[in-house]
Amino acid sequence: MFFLPLPKGGEECAAVGVQPRGKNVMSRKKHRILYVDDEPSHLWIFQKCFEKEYDILLAEDAEKGIDLFEFHPDIAVVLADQCMPGMSGVELMSRVFAINPY
């Protein structure tokens, strides 16, 4: 099992982010992360904490997450809540893997 504690915001968000170094920071392409969670507050916190370093895509249910994953083939990381109505995080990850196993 994998557990990712999310920061509460404010100073904790600053502590979580890794600050890139070098002269070409602005020209670097941000890695794209898809975060799927049925709790709007979790989505908001995640976006506020990581939007400076990453291109964040948010989905409030698994079906929307799958749609975003299919539409954006350059997603580097998918994070999902385990307990969501309709489809669990494990089922979502199985569908994502079936679409793109890499």
mmCIF file of C-alpha atoms in Angstrom, residues 33-38 43 57-70 75 77-101:
data_model
loop_
_atom_site.group_PDB
_atom_site.id
_atom_site.type_symbol
_atom_site.label_atom_id
_atom_site.label_comp_id
_atom_site.label_asym_id
_atom_site.label_seq_id
_atom_site.Cartn_x
_atom_site.Cartn_y
_atom_site.Cartn_z
ATOM 1 C CA ILE A 33 -0.087 15.124 -13.230
ATOM 2 C CA LEU A 34 -3.657 13.837 -13.194
ATOM 3 C CA TYR A 35 -5.237 13.817 -9.736
ATOM 4 C CA VAL A 36 -8.626 12.107 -9.305
ATOM 5 C CA ASP A 37 -10.581 12.568 -6.079
ATOM 6 C CA ASP A 38 -14.254 13.007 -5.255
ATOM 7 C CA LEU A 43 -8.450 18.668 -5.397
ATOM 8 C CA LEU A 57 -5.216 18.118 -14.272
ATOM 9 C CA LEU A 58 -8.079 17.470 -11.855
ATOM 10 C CA ALA A 59 -11.056 15.129 -12.086
ATOM 11 C CA GLU A 60 -13.816 14.726 -9.520
ATOM 12 C CA ASP A 61 -14.655 11.160 -10.549
ATOM 13 C CA ALA A 62 -12.989 8.197 -12.231
ATOM 14 C CA GLU A 63 -14.850 8.497 -15.549
ATOM 15 C CA LYS A 64 -13.715 12.111 -15.988
ATOM 16 C CA GLY A 65 -10.214 11.020 -15.025
ATOM 17 C CA ILE A 66 -10.212 8.395 -17.766
ATOM 18 C CA ASP A 67 -11.479 10.951 -20.282
ATOM 19 C CA LEU A 68 -8.652 13.336 -19.339
ATOM 20 C CA PHE A 69 -6.092 10.527 -19.504
ATOM 21 C CA GLU A 70 -7.224 9.601 -23.017
ATOM 22 C CA ILE A 75 0.379 12.644 -18.461
ATOM 23 C CA VAL A 77 1.719 10.593 -13.145
ATOM 24 C CA VAL A 78 -1.803 9.554 -12.155
ATOM 25 C CA LEU A 79 -2.876 9.833 -8.511
ATOM 26 C CA ALA A 80 -6.291 8.641 -7.391
ATOM 27 C CA ASP A 81 -8.361 8.379 -4.271
ATOM 28 C CA GLN A 82 -9.105 4.759 -3.397
ATOM 29 C CA CYS A 83 -12.706 5.215 -2.220
ATOM 30 C CA MET A 84 -14.841 7.036 -4.788
ATOM 31 C CA PRO A 85 -18.448 6.489 -5.838
ATOM 32 C CA GLY A 86 -18.864 4.438 -9.001
ATOM 33 C CA MET A 87 -15.296 3.259 -9.487
ATOM 34 C CA SER A 88 -12.484 2.694 -6.999
ATOM 35 C CA GLY A 89 -8.965 4.021 -7.431
ATOM 36 C CA VAL A 90 -7.723 0.489 -8.178
ATOM 37 C CA GLU A 91 -10.311 0.054 -10.936
ATOM 38 C CA LEU A 92 -9.348 3.459 -12.341
ATOM 39 C CA MET A 93 -5.661 2.509 -12.399
ATOM 40 C CA SER A 94 -6.506 -0.769 -14.154
ATOM 41 C CA ARG A 95 -8.351 1.154 -16.859
ATOM 42 C CA VAL A 96 -5.504 3.676 -17.176
ATOM 43 C CA PHE A 97 -3.002 0.817 -17.519
ATOM 44 C CA ALA A 98 -5.180 -0.799 -20.206
ATOM 45 C CA ILE A 99 -5.142 2.475 -22.166
ATOM 46 C CA ASN A 100 -1.402 3.040 -21.801
ATOM 47 C CA PRO A 101 0.762 0.487 -19.942
#
